[in-house]
Tab-separated table of C-alpha atoms in Angstrom:
chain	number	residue	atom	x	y	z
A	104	UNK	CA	-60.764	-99.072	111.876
A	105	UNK	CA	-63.432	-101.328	112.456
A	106	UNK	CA	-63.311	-105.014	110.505
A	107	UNK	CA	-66.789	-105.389	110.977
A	108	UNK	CA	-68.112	-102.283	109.628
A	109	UNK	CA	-67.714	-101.711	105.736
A	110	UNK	CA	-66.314	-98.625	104.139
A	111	UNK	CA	-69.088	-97.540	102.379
A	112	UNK	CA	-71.822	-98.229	105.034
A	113	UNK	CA	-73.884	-95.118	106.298
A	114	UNK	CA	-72.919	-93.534	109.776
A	115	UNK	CA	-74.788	-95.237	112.765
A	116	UNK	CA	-76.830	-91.701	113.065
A	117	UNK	CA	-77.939	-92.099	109.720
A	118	UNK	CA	-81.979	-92.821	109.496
A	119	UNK	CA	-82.182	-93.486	105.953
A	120	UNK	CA	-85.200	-91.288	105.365
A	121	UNK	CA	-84.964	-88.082	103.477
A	122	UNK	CA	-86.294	-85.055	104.917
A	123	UNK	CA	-89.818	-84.172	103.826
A	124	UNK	CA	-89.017	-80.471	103.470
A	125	UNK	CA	-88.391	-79.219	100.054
A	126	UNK	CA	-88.486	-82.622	98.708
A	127	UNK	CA	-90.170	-84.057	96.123
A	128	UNK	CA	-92.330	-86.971	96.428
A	129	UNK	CA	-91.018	-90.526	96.767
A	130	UNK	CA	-90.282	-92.542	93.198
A	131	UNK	CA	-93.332	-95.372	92.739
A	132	UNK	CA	-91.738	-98.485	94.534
A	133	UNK	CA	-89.938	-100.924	92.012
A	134	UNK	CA	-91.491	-104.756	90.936
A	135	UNK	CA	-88.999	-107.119	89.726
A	136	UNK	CA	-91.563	-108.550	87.447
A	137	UNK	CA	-93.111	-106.072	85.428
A	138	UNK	CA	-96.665	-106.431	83.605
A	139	UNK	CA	-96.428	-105.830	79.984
A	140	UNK	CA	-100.048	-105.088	78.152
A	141	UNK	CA	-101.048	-107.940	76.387
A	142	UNK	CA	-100.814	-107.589	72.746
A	143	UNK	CA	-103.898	-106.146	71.201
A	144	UNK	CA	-105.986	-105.289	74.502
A	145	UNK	CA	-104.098	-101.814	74.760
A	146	UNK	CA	-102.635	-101.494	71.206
A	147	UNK	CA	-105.005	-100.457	67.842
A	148	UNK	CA	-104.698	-102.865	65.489
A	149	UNK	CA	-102.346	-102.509	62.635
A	150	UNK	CA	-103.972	-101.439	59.239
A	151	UNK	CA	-102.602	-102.896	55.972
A	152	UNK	CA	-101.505	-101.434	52.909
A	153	UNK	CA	-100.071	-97.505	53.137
A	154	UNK	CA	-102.861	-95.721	54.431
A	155	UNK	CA	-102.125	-92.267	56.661
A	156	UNK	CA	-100.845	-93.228	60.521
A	157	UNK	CA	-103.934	-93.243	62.879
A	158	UNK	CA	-104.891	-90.098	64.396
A	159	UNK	CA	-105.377	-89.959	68.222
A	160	UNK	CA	-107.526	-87.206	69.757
A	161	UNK	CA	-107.844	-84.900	66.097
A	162	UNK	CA	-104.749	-83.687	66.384
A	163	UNK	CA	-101.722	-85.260	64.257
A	164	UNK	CA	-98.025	-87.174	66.377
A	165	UNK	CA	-98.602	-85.069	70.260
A	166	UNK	CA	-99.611	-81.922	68.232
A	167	UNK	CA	-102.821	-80.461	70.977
A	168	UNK	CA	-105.375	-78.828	69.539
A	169	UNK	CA	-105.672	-75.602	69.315
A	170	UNK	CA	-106.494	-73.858	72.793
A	171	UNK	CA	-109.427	-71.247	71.506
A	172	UNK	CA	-111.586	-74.428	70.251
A	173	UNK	CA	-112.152	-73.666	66.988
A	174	UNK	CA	-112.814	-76.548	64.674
A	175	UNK	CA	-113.111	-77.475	61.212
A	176	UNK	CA	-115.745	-79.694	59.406
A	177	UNK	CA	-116.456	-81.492	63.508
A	178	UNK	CA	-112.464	-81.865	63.835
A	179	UNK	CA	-110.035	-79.639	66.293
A	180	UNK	CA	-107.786	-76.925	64.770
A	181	UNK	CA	-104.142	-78.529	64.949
A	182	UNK	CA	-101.321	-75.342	64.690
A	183	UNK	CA	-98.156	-76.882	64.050
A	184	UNK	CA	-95.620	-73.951	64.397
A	185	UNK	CA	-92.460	-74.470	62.082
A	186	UNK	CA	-88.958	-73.981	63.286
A	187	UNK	CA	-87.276	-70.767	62.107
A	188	UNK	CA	-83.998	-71.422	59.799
A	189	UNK	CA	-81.744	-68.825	59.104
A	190	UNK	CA	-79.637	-68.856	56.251
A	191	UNK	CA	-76.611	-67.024	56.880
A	192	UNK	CA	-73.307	-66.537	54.283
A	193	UNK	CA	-70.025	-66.537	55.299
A	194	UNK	CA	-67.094	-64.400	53.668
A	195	UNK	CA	-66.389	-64.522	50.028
A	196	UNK	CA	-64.036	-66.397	48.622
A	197	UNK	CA	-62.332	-63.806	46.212
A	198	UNK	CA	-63.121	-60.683	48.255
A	199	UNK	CA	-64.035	-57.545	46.479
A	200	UNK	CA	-61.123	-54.261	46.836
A	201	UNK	CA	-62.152	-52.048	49.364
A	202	UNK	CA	-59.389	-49.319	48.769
A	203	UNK	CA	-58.658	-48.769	52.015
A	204	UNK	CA	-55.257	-47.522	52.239
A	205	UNK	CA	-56.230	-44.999	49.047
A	206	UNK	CA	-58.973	-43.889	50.759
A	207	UNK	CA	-56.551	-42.816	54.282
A	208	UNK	CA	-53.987	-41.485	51.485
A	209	UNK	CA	-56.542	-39.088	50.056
A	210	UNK	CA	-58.200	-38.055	53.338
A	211	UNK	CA	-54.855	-37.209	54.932
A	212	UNK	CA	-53.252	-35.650	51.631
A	213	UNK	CA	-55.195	-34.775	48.797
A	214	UNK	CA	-59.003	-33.674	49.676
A	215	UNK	CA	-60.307	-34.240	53.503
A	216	UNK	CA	-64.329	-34.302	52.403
A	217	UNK	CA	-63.191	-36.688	49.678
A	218	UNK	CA	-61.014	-38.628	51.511
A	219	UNK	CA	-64.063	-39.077	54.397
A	220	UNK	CA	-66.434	-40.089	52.243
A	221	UNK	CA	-64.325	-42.641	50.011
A	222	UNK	CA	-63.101	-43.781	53.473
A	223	UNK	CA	-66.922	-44.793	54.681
A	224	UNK	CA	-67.897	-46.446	51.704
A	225	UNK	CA	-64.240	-48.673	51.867
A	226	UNK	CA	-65.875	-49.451	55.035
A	227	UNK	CA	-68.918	-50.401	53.747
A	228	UNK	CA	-67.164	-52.775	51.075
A	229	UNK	CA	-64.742	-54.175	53.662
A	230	UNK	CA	-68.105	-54.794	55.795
A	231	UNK	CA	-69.856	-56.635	53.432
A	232	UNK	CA	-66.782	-58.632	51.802
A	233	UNK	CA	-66.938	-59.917	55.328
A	234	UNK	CA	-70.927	-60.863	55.516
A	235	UNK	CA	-71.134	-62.451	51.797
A	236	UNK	CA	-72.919	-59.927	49.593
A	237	UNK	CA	-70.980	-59.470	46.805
A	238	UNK	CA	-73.738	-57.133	45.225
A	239	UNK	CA	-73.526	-54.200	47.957
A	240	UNK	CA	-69.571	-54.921	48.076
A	241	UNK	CA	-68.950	-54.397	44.210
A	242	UNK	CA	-71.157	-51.266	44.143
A	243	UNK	CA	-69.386	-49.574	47.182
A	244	UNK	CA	-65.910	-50.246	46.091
A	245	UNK	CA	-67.016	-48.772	42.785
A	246	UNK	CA	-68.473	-45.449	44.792
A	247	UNK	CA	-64.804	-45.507	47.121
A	248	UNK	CA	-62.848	-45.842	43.948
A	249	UNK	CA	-64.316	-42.883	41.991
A	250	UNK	CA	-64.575	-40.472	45.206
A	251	UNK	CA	-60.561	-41.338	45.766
A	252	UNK	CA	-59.839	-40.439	42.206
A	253	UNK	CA	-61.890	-37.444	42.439
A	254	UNK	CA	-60.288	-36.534	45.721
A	255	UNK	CA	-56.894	-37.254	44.204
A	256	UNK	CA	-57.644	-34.768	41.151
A	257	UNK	CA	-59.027	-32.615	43.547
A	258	UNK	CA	-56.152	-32.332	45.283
A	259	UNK	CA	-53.049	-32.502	42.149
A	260	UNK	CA	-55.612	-29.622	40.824
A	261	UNK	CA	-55.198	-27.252	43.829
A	262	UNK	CA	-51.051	-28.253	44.505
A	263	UNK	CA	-50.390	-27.228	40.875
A	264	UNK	CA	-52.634	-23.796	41.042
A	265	UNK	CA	-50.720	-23.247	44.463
A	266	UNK	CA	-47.472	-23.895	42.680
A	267	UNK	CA	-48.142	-21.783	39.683
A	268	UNK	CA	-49.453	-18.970	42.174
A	269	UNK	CA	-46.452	-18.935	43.968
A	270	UNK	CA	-44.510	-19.042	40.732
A	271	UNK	CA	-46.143	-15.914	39.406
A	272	UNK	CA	-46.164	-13.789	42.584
A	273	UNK	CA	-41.981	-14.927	42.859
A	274	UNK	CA	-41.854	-13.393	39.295
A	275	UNK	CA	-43.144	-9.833	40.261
């Protein structure tokens, strides 16, 4: 290694200009000393009291006018488009019952049709436990609760008429 040459110089190849190609343009030289606008030759002067801010060009803080040129009373249309915000809920607390494991009982051993459709609407009321809306949660648990009683009746009814059948034809 060379003493005289430091370890962070350039190679001796190196020409210290960029390539032109695909490059941007050069940054504005620098100035050690740089010139400041005097105070009130570039500046408007400050209004007392607690007026509105100054308006610059018709059009309220960088806000263009609007591009079709319509204007109101001699002034430029401003649109100022508002950010959207959307207000989202998170699970309840205290979540409603959904009934689920009834609803797979019933499906599987009481009343299949029953069982389906008390099985969708615990679905529905697990769904909507999880989004927040208690409303829409407490009505479908109701609507899973009565379909897996009626499903369960449903199906007591016909195992006791298919007992007492059997009873009665074992008595002939």
């Amino acid at each position: 290694m060379d003493p005289n040459k430091s370890a962070s110089a350039p190679p001796t190849d190196w020409s210290g200009e960029k390539s032109s190609m695909g490059q941007s343009p050069p940054p504005p030289p620098y100035h050690d000393n740089p010139v400041y606008p005097q105070p009130g030759q570039a500046y408007p002067p400050q209004g007392q009291g607690y007026g509105s801010p100054p308006q610059y060009g018709g059009a309220p803080y960088g806000q263009q006018p609007y591009p079709g040129g319509q204007q109101y009373q001699g002034q430029p249309v401003a649109v100022a488009v508002q950010p959207t915000v959307y207000v989202t809920q998170g699970p309840l607390a205290n979540p409603v019952n959904d009934y689920l494991g009834y609803s797979i009982f019933t499906m599987l051993c009481c009343c299949l049709p029953l069982g389906i459709a008390a099985l969708i609407y615990s679905i529905s009321t697990r769904e909507a436990n999880h989004i927040g809306d208690r409303p829409r949660a407490e009505e479908n648990s109701k609507t899973a609760r009565r379909l897996n009683h009626a499903g369960l009746g449903v199906g007591i009814g016909l195992f006791i008429l298919t007992v007492v059948y059997y009873a009665v034809m074992m008595s002939r």
